[in-house]
Amino acid sequence: MDRGTGDVLGAVGPRLRALRRDRGITLADLAATTGVSESTLSRLESGQRRATLELLLPLARIYDVPLDDLVGAPRTGDPRIHLKPISRFGMTFVPLSRRPGGVHAFKMIIPGRPEPLEPTPQTHEGFEWLYVLDGRLRLVLGERDLTLPPGEAAEFDTSLPHWLGSADGAAVELLILFGLQGVRAHVRSGPHP
């Protein structure tokens, strides 16, 4: 096996572990769903077991990702990026990054509504940075109720109860960088000494 193939196969385990953790799935749950033993999955993620098509196909189905993404296969042919929007909580998320683990980038679209929604704050592990592209965002963060117009940004620990919605019933578009706890965006406004 050439070095390039070995490098590609060696990166499969960490990629699988990151996907599983990002989705909040335990090894036991994954084993029950795929029919692959927990020990095999653990060895696959740690790099002690070589990835085979027989092991990767059920994982690609469970994670709902192309097999090429699991192995990190280089893109060929068409250079265009084909983004697949995800609908959750009545909002649309367009993933702008493809790498498992680390910071994830999304374009988020909150549709317009004739009557504003009642905030239902949620919490989860992580840290979020957002930038309003269009519309007026209502950000409920703990006890604070903020309105952010286009061009404003905010960052917060997502373990605080938070909710995002339209401030005036019109659609809102924003960019979001989300990372697990401790991963924050670094923004500099000018030359750094």
Short mmCIF file of the C-alpha atoms (twelve columns), coordinates in Angstrom:
data_MODEL
# 
_entry.id   MODEL 
# 
loop_
_atom_site.group_PDB 
_atom_site.id 
_atom_site.type_symbol 
_atom_site.label_atom_id 
_atom_site.label_alt_id 
_atom_site.label_comp_id 
_atom_site.label_asym_id 
_atom_site.label_seq_id 
_atom_site.Cartn_x 
_atom_site.Cartn_y 
_atom_site.Cartn_z 
_atom_site.pdbx_PDB_model_num 
ATOM 1   C CA . MET A 1   0.000   0.000  0.000   1 
ATOM 2   C CA . ASP A 2   1.407   3.437  -0.903  1 
ATOM 3   C CA . ARG A 3   1.853   6.165  1.710   1 
ATOM 4   C CA . GLY A 4   -1.062  8.267  0.374   1 
ATOM 5   C CA . THR A 5   -3.516  5.390  0.795   1 
ATOM 6   C CA . GLY A 6   -2.190  4.689  4.287   1 
ATOM 7   C CA . ASP A 7   -2.628  8.360  5.255   1 
ATOM 8   C CA . VAL A 8   -6.217  8.389  3.952   1 
ATOM 9   C CA . LEU A 9   -7.114  5.159  5.801   1 
ATOM 10  C CA . GLY A 10  -5.374  6.386  8.966   1 
ATOM 11  C CA . ALA A 11  -7.621  9.471  9.064   1 
ATOM 12  C CA . VAL A 12  -10.847 7.418  8.904   1 
ATOM 13  C CA . GLY A 13  -10.894 6.505  12.626  1 
ATOM 14  C CA . PRO A 14  -10.661 10.071 13.986  1 
ATOM 15  C CA . ARG A 15  -13.237 11.189 11.403  1 
ATOM 16  C CA . LEU A 16  -15.655 8.460  12.533  1 
ATOM 17  C CA . ARG A 17  -15.125 9.299  16.212  1 
ATOM 18  C CA . ALA A 18  -15.783 13.018 15.540  1 
ATOM 19  C CA . LEU A 19  -18.978 12.233 13.612  1 
ATOM 20  C CA . ARG A 20  -20.269 9.984  16.383  1 
ATOM 21  C CA . ARG A 21  -19.501 12.518 19.114  1 
ATOM 22  C CA . ASP A 22  -20.954 15.424 17.101  1 
ATOM 23  C CA . ARG A 23  -24.212 13.497 16.857  1 
ATOM 24  C CA . GLY A 24  -24.181 12.525 20.533  1 
ATOM 25  C CA . ILE A 25  -24.240 8.775  19.827  1 
ATOM 26  C CA . THR A 26  -22.599 6.266  22.173  1 
ATOM 27  C CA . LEU A 27  -20.634 3.276  20.901  1 
ATOM 28  C CA . ALA A 28  -23.290 0.994  22.425  1 
ATOM 29  C CA . ASP A 29  -26.103 2.802  20.550  1 
ATOM 30  C CA . LEU A 30  -24.117 2.709  17.310  1 
ATOM 31  C CA . ALA A 31  -23.415 -1.008 17.717  1 
ATOM 32  C CA . ALA A 32  -27.118 -1.714 18.293  1 
ATOM 33  C CA . THR A 33  -28.129 0.305  15.222  1 
ATOM 34  C CA . THR A 34  -25.482 -0.981 12.782  1 
ATOM 35  C CA . GLY A 35  -25.069 -4.571 13.974  1 
ATOM 36  C CA . VAL A 36  -21.295 -4.009 14.215  1 
ATOM 37  C CA . SER A 37  -19.881 -4.941 17.620  1 
ATOM 38  C CA . GLU A 38  -18.942 -2.202 20.056  1 
ATOM 39  C CA . SER A 39  -15.354 -3.477 20.264  1 
ATOM 40  C CA . THR A 40  -14.991 -3.428 16.455  1 
ATOM 41  C CA . LEU A 41  -16.317 0.139  16.314  1 
ATOM 42  C CA . SER A 42  -13.942 1.195  19.095  1 
ATOM 43  C CA . ARG A 43  -10.945 -0.372 17.321  1 
ATOM 44  C CA . LEU A 44  -12.034 1.225  14.029  1 
ATOM 45  C CA . GLU A 45  -12.212 4.681  15.638  1 
ATOM 46  C CA . SER A 46  -8.830  4.261  17.377  1 
ATOM 47  C CA . GLY A 47  -7.123  3.100  14.178  1 
ATOM 48  C CA . GLN A 48  -6.460  -0.411 15.494  1 
ATOM 49  C CA . ARG A 49  -8.820  -1.893 12.881  1 
ATOM 50  C CA . ARG A 50  -8.623  -1.207 9.145   1 
ATOM 51  C CA . ALA A 51  -11.717 0.330  7.581   1 
ATOM 52  C CA . THR A 52  -13.509 -1.945 5.122   1 
ATOM 53  C CA . LEU A 53  -16.495 -1.335 2.888   1 
ATOM 54  C CA . GLU A 54  -18.483 -3.804 5.001   1 
ATOM 55  C CA . LEU A 55  -17.897 -1.620 8.101   1 
ATOM 56  C CA . LEU A 56  -18.191 1.795  6.439   1 
ATOM 57  C CA . LEU A 57  -21.465 1.304  4.516   1 
ATOM 58  C CA . PRO A 58  -23.718 0.977  7.597   1 
ATOM 59  C CA . LEU A 59  -21.910 3.916  9.239   1 
ATOM 60  C CA . ALA A 60  -22.420 6.109  6.164   1 
ATOM 61  C CA . ARG A 61  -26.154 5.268  6.306   1 
ATOM 62  C CA . ILE A 62  -26.445 6.024  10.037  1 
ATOM 63  C CA . TYR A 63  -24.516 9.303  9.771   1 
ATOM 64  C CA . ASP A 64  -26.304 10.194 6.494   1 
ATOM 65  C CA . VAL A 65  -23.063 11.161 4.752   1 
ATOM 66  C CA . PRO A 66  -21.541 9.994  1.470   1 
ATOM 67  C CA . LEU A 67  -18.959 7.232  1.772   1 
ATOM 68  C CA . ASP A 68  -16.397 9.620  0.240   1 
ATOM 69  C CA . ASP A 69  -16.828 11.903 3.252   1 
ATOM 70  C CA . LEU A 70  -16.089 9.076  5.694   1 
ATOM 71  C CA . VAL A 71  -12.773 8.288  4.049   1 
ATOM 72  C CA . GLY A 72  -11.906 11.876 3.115   1 
ATOM 73  C CA . ALA A 73  -11.670 11.025 -0.575  1 
ATOM 74  C CA . PRO A 74  -10.546 13.957 -2.697  1 
ATOM 75  C CA . ARG A 75  -13.196 15.556 -4.867  1 
ATOM 76  C CA . THR A 76  -12.849 14.896 -8.569  1 
ATOM 77  C CA . GLY A 77  -14.330 16.516 -11.629 1 
ATOM 78  C CA . ASP A 78  -16.883 19.201 -10.797 1 
ATOM 79  C CA . PRO A 79  -15.242 21.878 -8.586  1 
ATOM 80  C CA . ARG A 80  -18.572 23.317 -7.420  1 
ATOM 81  C CA . ILE A 81  -19.621 22.873 -3.814  1 
ATOM 82  C CA . HIS A 82  -23.040 21.248 -3.436  1 
ATOM 83  C CA . LEU A 83  -24.405 22.386 -0.094  1 
ATOM 84  C CA . LYS A 84  -27.264 20.373 1.381   1 
ATOM 85  C CA . PRO A 85  -29.554 22.476 3.579   1 
ATOM 86  C CA . ILE A 86  -30.780 20.996 6.858   1 
ATOM 87  C CA . SER A 87  -34.155 21.986 8.324   1 
ATOM 88  C CA . ARG A 88  -34.421 22.018 12.116  1 
ATOM 89  C CA . PHE A 89  -36.689 23.852 14.530  1 
ATOM 90  C CA . GLY A 90  -38.418 25.620 11.610  1 
ATOM 91  C CA . MET A 91  -35.096 27.118 10.445  1 
ATOM 92  C CA . THR A 92  -32.749 26.240 7.597   1 
ATOM 93  C CA . PHE A 93  -29.065 25.555 8.213   1 
ATOM 94  C CA . VAL A 94  -26.671 25.432 5.258   1 
ATOM 95  C CA . PRO A 95  -23.375 23.773 6.285   1 
ATOM 96  C CA . LEU A 96  -20.411 25.763 4.964   1 
ATOM 97  C CA . SER A 97  -17.724 23.471 6.369   1 
ATOM 98  C CA . ARG A 98  -17.337 19.737 5.844   1 
ATOM 99  C CA . ARG A 99  -14.635 18.744 8.308   1 
ATOM 100 C CA . PRO A 100 -15.726 16.567 11.244  1 
ATOM 101 C CA . GLY A 101 -14.739 17.952 14.636  1 
ATOM 102 C CA . GLY A 102 -13.459 21.456 15.343  1 
ATOM 103 C CA . VAL A 103 -15.430 24.566 14.446  1 
ATOM 104 C CA . HIS A 104 -18.410 24.206 12.092  1 
ATOM 105 C CA . ALA A 105 -19.655 27.054 9.894   1 
ATOM 106 C CA . PHE A 106 -23.305 27.451 8.864   1 
ATOM 107 C CA . LYS A 107 -25.486 29.956 7.094   1 
ATOM 108 C CA . MET A 108 -28.749 30.051 9.045   1 
ATOM 109 C CA . ILE A 109 -32.053 31.305 7.667   1 
ATOM 110 C CA . ILE A 110 -34.928 32.108 9.997   1 
ATOM 111 C CA . PRO A 111 -38.090 32.412 7.893   1 
ATOM 112 C CA . GLY A 112 -40.433 35.392 8.209   1 
ATOM 113 C CA . ARG A 113 -43.685 34.879 10.136  1 
ATOM 114 C CA . PRO A 114 -46.795 37.033 10.471  1 
ATOM 115 C CA . GLU A 115 -46.647 36.583 14.267  1 
ATOM 116 C CA . PRO A 116 -43.354 36.282 16.166  1 
ATOM 117 C CA . LEU A 117 -42.653 33.008 17.944  1 
ATOM 118 C CA . GLU A 118 -42.549 32.781 21.717  1 
ATOM 119 C CA . PRO A 119 -38.922 32.172 22.784  1 
ATOM 120 C CA . THR A 120 -38.140 28.651 23.969  1 
ATOM 121 C CA . PRO A 121 -34.516 28.874 25.196  1 
ATOM 122 C CA . GLN A 122 -32.373 25.729 24.908  1 
ATOM 123 C CA . THR A 123 -28.937 24.715 26.187  1 
ATOM 124 C CA . HIS A 124 -26.264 22.385 24.827  1 
ATOM 125 C CA . GLU A 125 -22.520 21.963 24.997  1 
ATOM 126 C CA . GLY A 126 -20.450 24.307 22.879  1 
ATOM 127 C CA . PHE A 127 -19.617 27.878 21.990  1 
ATOM 128 C CA . GLU A 128 -21.288 29.929 19.259  1 
ATOM 129 C CA . TRP A 129 -20.303 33.027 17.295  1 
ATOM 130 C CA . LEU A 130 -22.861 34.607 14.968  1 
ATOM 131 C CA . TYR A 131 -22.967 37.503 12.490  1 
ATOM 132 C CA . VAL A 132 -26.232 38.982 11.169  1 
ATOM 133 C CA . LEU A 133 -26.215 39.270 7.364   1 
ATOM 134 C CA . ASP A 134 -29.794 40.451 6.784   1 
ATOM 135 C CA . GLY A 135 -32.877 41.138 8.879   1 
ATOM 136 C CA . ARG A 136 -33.092 41.855 12.601  1 
ATOM 137 C CA . LEU A 137 -32.194 38.990 14.919  1 
ATOM 138 C CA . ARG A 138 -33.766 38.574 18.347  1 
ATOM 139 C CA . LEU A 139 -31.274 36.846 20.643  1 
ATOM 140 C CA . VAL A 140 -32.550 35.748 24.036  1 
ATOM 141 C CA . LEU A 141 -29.513 34.852 26.125  1 
ATOM 142 C CA . GLY A 142 -30.188 33.989 29.748  1 
ATOM 143 C CA . GLU A 143 -32.047 37.014 31.182  1 
ATOM 144 C CA . ARG A 144 -31.012 39.298 28.298  1 
ATOM 145 C CA . ASP A 145 -33.258 40.001 25.301  1 
ATOM 146 C CA . LEU A 146 -31.222 41.604 22.507  1 
ATOM 147 C CA . THR A 147 -31.952 42.815 18.971  1 
ATOM 148 C CA . LEU A 148 -29.065 42.631 16.485  1 
ATOM 149 C CA . PRO A 149 -29.316 44.454 13.135  1 
ATOM 150 C CA . PRO A 150 -27.260 43.521 10.029  1 
ATOM 151 C CA . GLY A 151 -23.534 43.788 10.633  1 
ATOM 152 C CA . GLU A 152 -23.653 43.007 14.343  1 
ATOM 153 C CA . ALA A 153 -22.069 39.928 15.878  1 
ATOM 154 C CA . ALA A 154 -22.432 38.046 19.153  1 
ATOM 155 C CA . GLU A 155 -20.670 35.158 20.832  1 
ATOM 156 C CA . PHE A 156 -21.766 33.070 23.774  1 
ATOM 157 C CA . ASP A 157 -21.389 29.829 25.659  1 
ATOM 158 C CA . THR A 158 -24.289 27.596 24.560  1 
ATOM 159 C CA . SER A 159 -24.633 26.147 28.061  1 
ATOM 160 C CA . LEU A 160 -26.486 29.419 28.776  1 
ATOM 161 C CA . PRO A 161 -30.184 29.186 27.851  1 
ATOM 162 C CA . HIS A 162 -30.467 30.826 24.421  1 
ATOM 163 C CA . TRP A 163 -32.955 31.312 21.578  1 
ATOM 164 C CA . LEU A 164 -32.675 32.856 18.107  1 
ATOM 165 C CA . GLY A 165 -35.602 34.320 16.197  1 
ATOM 166 C CA . SER A 166 -36.815 37.236 14.128  1 
ATOM 167 C CA . ALA A 167 -37.112 40.546 16.005  1 
ATOM 168 C CA . ASP A 168 -39.839 41.908 13.707  1 
ATOM 169 C CA . GLY A 169 -41.395 38.927 11.903  1 
ATOM 170 C CA . ALA A 170 -39.229 39.364 8.771   1 
ATOM 171 C CA . ALA A 171 -36.721 36.727 7.594   1 
ATOM 172 C CA . VAL A 172 -33.240 36.777 9.136   1 
ATOM 173 C CA . GLU A 173 -29.999 35.466 7.606   1 
ATOM 174 C CA . LEU A 174 -26.868 34.945 9.653   1 
ATOM 175 C CA . LEU A 175 -23.528 33.182 9.677   1 
ATOM 176 C CA . ILE A 176 -22.767 30.902 12.603  1 
ATOM 177 C CA . LEU A 177 -19.499 29.388 13.789  1 
ATOM 178 C CA . PHE A 178 -20.134 26.620 16.296  1 
ATOM 179 C CA . GLY A 179 -17.568 24.605 18.193  1 
ATOM 180 C CA . LEU A 180 -17.443 22.281 21.149  1 
ATOM 181 C CA . GLN A 181 -16.706 23.758 24.557  1 
ATOM 182 C CA . GLY A 182 -13.489 25.754 24.591  1 
ATOM 183 C CA . VAL A 183 -13.357 26.292 20.810  1 
ATOM 184 C CA . ARG A 184 -13.965 30.003 20.169  1 
ATOM 185 C CA . ALA A 185 -13.695 32.321 17.183  1 
ATOM 186 C CA . HIS A 186 -10.730 34.697 17.305  1 
ATOM 187 C CA . VAL A 187 -11.465 38.083 15.779  1 
ATOM 188 C CA . ARG A 188 -8.937  40.903 15.495  1 
ATOM 189 C CA . SER A 189 -9.995  44.422 14.602  1 
ATOM 190 C CA . GLY A 190 -6.594  45.882 13.805  1 
ATOM 191 C CA . PRO A 191 -2.848  45.337 13.942  1 
ATOM 192 C CA . HIS A 192 -1.810  43.270 16.902  1 
ATOM 193 C CA . PRO A 193 1.356   44.382 18.746  1 
# 
